[in-house]
JSON list of C-alpha atoms in Angstrom, two decimals:
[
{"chain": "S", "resi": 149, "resn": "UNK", "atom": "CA", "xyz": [105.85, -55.54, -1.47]},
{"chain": "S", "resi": 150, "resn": "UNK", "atom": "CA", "xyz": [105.02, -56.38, -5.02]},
{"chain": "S", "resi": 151, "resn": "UNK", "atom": "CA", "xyz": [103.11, -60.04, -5.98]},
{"chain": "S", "resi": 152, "resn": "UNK", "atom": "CA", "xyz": [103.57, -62.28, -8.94]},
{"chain": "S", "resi": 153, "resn": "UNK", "atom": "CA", "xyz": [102.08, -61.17, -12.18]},
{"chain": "S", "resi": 154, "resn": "UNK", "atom": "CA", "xyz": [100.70, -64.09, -13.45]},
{"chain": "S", "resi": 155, "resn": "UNK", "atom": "CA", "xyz": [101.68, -63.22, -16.70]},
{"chain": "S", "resi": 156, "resn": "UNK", "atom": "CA", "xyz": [99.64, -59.95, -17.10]},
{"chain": "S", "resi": 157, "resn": "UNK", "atom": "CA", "xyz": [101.40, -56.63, -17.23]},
{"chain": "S", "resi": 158, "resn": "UNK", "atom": "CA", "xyz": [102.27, -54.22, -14.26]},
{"chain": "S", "resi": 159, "resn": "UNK", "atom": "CA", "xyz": [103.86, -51.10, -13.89]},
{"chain": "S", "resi": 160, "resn": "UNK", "atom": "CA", "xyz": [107.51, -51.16, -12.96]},
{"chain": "S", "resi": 161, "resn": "UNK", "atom": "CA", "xyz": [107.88, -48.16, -10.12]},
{"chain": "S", "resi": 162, "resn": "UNK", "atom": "CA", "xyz": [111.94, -47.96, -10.83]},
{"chain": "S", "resi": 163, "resn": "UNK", "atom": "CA", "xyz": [111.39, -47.78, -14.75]},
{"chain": "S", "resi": 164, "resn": "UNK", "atom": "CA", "xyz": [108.13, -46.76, -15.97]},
{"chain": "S", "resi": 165, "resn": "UNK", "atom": "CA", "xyz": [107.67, -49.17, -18.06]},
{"chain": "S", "resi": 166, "resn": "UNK", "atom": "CA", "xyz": [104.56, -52.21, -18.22]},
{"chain": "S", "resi": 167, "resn": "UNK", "atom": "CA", "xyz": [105.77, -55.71, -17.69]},
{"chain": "S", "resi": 168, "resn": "UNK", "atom": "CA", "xyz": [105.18, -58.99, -16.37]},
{"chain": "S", "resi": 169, "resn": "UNK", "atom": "CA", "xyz": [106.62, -59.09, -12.43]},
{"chain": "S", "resi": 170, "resn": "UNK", "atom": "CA", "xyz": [107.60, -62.87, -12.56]},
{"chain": "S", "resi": 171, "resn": "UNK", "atom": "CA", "xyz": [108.27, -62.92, -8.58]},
{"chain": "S", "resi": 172, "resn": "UNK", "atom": "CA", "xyz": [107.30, -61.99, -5.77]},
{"chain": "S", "resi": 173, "resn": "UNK", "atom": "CA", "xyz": [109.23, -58.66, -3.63]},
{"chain": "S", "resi": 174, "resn": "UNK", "atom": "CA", "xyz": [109.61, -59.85, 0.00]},
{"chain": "S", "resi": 175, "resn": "UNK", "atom": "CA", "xyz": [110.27, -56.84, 2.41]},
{"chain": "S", "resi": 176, "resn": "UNK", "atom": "CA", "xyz": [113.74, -57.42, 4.19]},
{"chain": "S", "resi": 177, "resn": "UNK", "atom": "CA", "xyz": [116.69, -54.98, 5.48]},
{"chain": "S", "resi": 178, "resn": "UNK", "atom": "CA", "xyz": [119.73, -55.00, 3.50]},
{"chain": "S", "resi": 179, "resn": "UNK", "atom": "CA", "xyz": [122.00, -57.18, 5.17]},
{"chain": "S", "resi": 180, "resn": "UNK", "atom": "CA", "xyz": [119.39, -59.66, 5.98]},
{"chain": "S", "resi": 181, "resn": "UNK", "atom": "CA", "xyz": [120.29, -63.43, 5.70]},
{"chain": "S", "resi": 182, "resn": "UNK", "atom": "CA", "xyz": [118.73, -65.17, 2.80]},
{"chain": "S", "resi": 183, "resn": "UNK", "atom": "CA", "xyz": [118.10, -69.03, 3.43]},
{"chain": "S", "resi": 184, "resn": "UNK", "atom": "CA", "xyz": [117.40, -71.87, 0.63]},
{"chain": "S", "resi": 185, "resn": "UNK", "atom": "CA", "xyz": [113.87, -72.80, 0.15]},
{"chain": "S", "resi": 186, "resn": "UNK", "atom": "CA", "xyz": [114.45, -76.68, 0.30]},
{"chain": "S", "resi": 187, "resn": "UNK", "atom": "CA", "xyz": [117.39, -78.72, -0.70]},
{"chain": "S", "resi": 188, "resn": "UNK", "atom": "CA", "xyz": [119.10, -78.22, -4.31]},
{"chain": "S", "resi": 189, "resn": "UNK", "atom": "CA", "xyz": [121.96, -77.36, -6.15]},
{"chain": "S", "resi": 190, "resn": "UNK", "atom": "CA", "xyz": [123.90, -73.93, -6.99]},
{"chain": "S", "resi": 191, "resn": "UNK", "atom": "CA", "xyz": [123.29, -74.02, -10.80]},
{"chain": "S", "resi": 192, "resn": "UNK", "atom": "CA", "xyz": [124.60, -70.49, -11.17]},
{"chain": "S", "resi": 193, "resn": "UNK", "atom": "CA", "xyz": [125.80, -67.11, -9.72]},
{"chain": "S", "resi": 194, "resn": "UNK", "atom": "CA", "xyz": [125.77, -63.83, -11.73]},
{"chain": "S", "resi": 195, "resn": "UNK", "atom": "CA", "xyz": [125.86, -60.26, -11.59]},
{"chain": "S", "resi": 196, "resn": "UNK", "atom": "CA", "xyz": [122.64, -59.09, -13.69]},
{"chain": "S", "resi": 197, "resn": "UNK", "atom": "CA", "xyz": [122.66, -55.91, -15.17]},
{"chain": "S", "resi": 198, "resn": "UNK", "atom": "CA", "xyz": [119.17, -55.36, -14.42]},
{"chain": "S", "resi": 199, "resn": "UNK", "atom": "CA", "xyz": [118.94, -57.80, -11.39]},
{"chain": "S", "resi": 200, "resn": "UNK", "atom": "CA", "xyz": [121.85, -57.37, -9.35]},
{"chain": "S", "resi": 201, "resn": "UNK", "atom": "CA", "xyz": [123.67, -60.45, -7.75]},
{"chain": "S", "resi": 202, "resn": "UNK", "atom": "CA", "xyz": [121.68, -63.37, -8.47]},
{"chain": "S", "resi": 203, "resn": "UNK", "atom": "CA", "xyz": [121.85, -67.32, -7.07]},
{"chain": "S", "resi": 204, "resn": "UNK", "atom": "CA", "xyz": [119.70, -69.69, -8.98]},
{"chain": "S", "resi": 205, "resn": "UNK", "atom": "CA", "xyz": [119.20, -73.16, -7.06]},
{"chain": "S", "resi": 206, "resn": "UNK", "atom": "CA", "xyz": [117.75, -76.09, -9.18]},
{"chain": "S", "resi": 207, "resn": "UNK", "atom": "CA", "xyz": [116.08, -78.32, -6.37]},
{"chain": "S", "resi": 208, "resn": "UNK", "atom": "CA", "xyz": [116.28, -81.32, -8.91]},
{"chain": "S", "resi": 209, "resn": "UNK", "atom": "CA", "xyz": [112.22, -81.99, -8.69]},
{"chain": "S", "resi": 210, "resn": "UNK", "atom": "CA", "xyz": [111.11, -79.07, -11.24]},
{"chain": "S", "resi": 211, "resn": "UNK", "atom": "CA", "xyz": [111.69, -76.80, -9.42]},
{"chain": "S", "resi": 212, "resn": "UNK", "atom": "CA", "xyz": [113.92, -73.81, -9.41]},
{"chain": "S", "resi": 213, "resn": "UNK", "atom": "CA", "xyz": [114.54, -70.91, -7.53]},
{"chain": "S", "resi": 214, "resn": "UNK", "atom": "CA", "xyz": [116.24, -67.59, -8.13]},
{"chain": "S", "resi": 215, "resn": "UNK", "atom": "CA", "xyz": [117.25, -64.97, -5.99]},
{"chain": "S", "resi": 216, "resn": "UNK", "atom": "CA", "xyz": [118.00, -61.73, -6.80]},
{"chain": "S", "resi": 217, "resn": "UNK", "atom": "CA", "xyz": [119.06, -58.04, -5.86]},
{"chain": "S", "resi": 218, "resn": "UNK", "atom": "CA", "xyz": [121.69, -60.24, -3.22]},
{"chain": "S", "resi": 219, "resn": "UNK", "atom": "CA", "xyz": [124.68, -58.77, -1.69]},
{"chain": "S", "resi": 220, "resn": "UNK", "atom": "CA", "xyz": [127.70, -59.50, -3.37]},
{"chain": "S", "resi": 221, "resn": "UNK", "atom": "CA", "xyz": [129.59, -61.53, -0.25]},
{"chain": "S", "resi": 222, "resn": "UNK", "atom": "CA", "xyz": [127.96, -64.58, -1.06]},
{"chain": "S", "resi": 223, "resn": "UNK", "atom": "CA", "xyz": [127.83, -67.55, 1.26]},
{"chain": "S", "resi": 224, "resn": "UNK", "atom": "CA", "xyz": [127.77, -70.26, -1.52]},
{"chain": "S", "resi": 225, "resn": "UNK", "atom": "CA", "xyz": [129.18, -70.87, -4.97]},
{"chain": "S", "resi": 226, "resn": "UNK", "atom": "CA", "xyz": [128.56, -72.74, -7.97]},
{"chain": "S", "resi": 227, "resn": "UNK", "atom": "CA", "xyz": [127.62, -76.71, -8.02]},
{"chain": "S", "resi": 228, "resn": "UNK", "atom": "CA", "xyz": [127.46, -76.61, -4.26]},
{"chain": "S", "resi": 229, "resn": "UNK", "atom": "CA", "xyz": [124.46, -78.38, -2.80]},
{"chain": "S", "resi": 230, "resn": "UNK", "atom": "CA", "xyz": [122.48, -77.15, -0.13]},
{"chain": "S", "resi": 231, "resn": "UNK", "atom": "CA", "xyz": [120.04, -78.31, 2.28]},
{"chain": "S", "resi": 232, "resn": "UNK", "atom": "CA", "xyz": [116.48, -76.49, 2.61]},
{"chain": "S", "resi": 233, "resn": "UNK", "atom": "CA", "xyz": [117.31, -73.28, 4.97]},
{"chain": "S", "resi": 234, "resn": "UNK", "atom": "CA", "xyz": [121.05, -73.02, 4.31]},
{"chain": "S", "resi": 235, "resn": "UNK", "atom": "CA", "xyz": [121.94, -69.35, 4.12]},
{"chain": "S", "resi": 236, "resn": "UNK", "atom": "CA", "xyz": [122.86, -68.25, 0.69]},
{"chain": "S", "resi": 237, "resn": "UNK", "atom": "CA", "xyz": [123.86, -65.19, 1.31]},
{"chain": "S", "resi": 238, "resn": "UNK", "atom": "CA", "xyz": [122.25, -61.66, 2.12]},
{"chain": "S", "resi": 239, "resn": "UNK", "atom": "CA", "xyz": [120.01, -59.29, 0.46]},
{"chain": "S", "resi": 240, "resn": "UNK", "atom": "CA", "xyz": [121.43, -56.57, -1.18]},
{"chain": "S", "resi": 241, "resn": "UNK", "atom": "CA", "xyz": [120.76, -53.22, -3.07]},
{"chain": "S", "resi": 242, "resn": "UNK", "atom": "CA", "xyz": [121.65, -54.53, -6.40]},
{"chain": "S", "resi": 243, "resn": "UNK", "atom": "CA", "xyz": [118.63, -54.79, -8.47]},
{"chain": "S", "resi": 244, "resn": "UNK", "atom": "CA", "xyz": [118.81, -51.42, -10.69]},
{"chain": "S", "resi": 245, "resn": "UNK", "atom": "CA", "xyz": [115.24, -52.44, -12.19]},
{"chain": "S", "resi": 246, "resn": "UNK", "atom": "CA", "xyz": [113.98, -52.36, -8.49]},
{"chain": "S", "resi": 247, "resn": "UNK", "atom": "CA", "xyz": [115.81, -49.92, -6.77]},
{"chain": "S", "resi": 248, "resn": "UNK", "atom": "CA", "xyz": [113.07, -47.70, -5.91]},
{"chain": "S", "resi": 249, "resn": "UNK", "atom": "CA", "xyz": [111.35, -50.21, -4.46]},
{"chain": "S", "resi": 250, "resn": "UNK", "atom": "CA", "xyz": [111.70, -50.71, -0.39]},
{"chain": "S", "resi": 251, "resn": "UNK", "atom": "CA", "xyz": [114.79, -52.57, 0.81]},
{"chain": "S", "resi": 252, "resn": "UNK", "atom": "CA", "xyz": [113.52, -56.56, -0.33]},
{"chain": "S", "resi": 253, "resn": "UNK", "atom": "CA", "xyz": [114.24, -60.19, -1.66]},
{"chain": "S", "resi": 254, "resn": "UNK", "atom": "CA", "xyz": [112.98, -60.46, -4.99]},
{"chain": "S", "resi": 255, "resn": "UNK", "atom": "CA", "xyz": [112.69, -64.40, -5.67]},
{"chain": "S", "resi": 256, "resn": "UNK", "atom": "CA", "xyz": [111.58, -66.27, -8.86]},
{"chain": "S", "resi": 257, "resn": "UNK", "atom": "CA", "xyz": [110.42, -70.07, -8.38]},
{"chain": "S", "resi": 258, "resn": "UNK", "atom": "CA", "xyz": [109.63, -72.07, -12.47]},
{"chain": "S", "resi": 259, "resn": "UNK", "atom": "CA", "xyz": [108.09, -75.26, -11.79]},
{"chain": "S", "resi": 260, "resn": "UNK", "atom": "CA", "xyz": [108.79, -77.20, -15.35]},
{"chain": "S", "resi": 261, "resn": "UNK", "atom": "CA", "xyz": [110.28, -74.48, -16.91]},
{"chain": "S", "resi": 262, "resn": "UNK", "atom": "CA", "xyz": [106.44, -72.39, -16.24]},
{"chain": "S", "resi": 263, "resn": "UNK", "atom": "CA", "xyz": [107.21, -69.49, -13.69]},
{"chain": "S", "resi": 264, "resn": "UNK", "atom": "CA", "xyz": [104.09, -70.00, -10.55]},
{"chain": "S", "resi": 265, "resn": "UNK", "atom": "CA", "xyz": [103.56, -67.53, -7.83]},
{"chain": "S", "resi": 266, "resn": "UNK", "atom": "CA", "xyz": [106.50, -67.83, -5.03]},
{"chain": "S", "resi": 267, "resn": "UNK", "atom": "CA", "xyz": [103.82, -67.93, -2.44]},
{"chain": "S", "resi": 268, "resn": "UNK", "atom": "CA", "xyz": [101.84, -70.40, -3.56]},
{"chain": "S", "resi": 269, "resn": "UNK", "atom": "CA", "xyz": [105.02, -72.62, -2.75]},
{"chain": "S", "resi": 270, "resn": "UNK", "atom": "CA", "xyz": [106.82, -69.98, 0.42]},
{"chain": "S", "resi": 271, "resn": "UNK", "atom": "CA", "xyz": [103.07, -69.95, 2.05]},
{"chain": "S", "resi": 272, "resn": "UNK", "atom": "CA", "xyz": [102.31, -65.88, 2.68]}
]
């Protein structure tokens, strides 16, 4: 629905506003399972104010992925370690700073701390 930014300003359809879009929107029905992109960890689960329910997985190579706007009946929880297409949970309606957007996934991969394009990494 929406692509990664690459660092250069977009407009946000929910507030208005310019910003960077540092993931990509992936169109899926609320209630749709959300799998792990490869093996990793559960570094941490919170409740955004702007992002909804979010599950960030370090996958203890550089890379780390977050997931957010997820349901709040989560399938995992902290420090538990996951293999690559273990279901985290499901998406939800949780992002506020997305909500007019279409029923998605929005996910956030850093490689080194440096956020890349999600489907540079997902394939398209």
């Amino acid at each position: 629905l929406n692509g990664f930014s690459g660092g250069e300003l977009v407009k946000n359809e929910t507030t208005g506003t310019w910003q960077t879009h540092n993931g990509s929107d992936i169109a899926a029905e609320t209630g749709s399972e959300v799998y792990a992109v490869s093996d990793g960890e559960v570094k941490e689960i919170k409740k955004d104010p702007l992002w909804g329910v979010t599950v960030t997985i370090d996958h203890n190579n550089g890379y780390v992925t977050k997931y957010c706007g997820l349901s709040s009946d989560l399938a995992v929880t902290e420090g538990v370690k996951l293999s690559g297409g273990s279901v985290i949970g499901a998406v939800g309606d949780t992002a506020d700073i997305e909500s007019s957007t279409a029923s998605h996934l929005h996910i956030e991969i850093t490689h080194n701390g440096k956020y890349i394009d999600p489907m540079t990494v997902l394939g398209k």
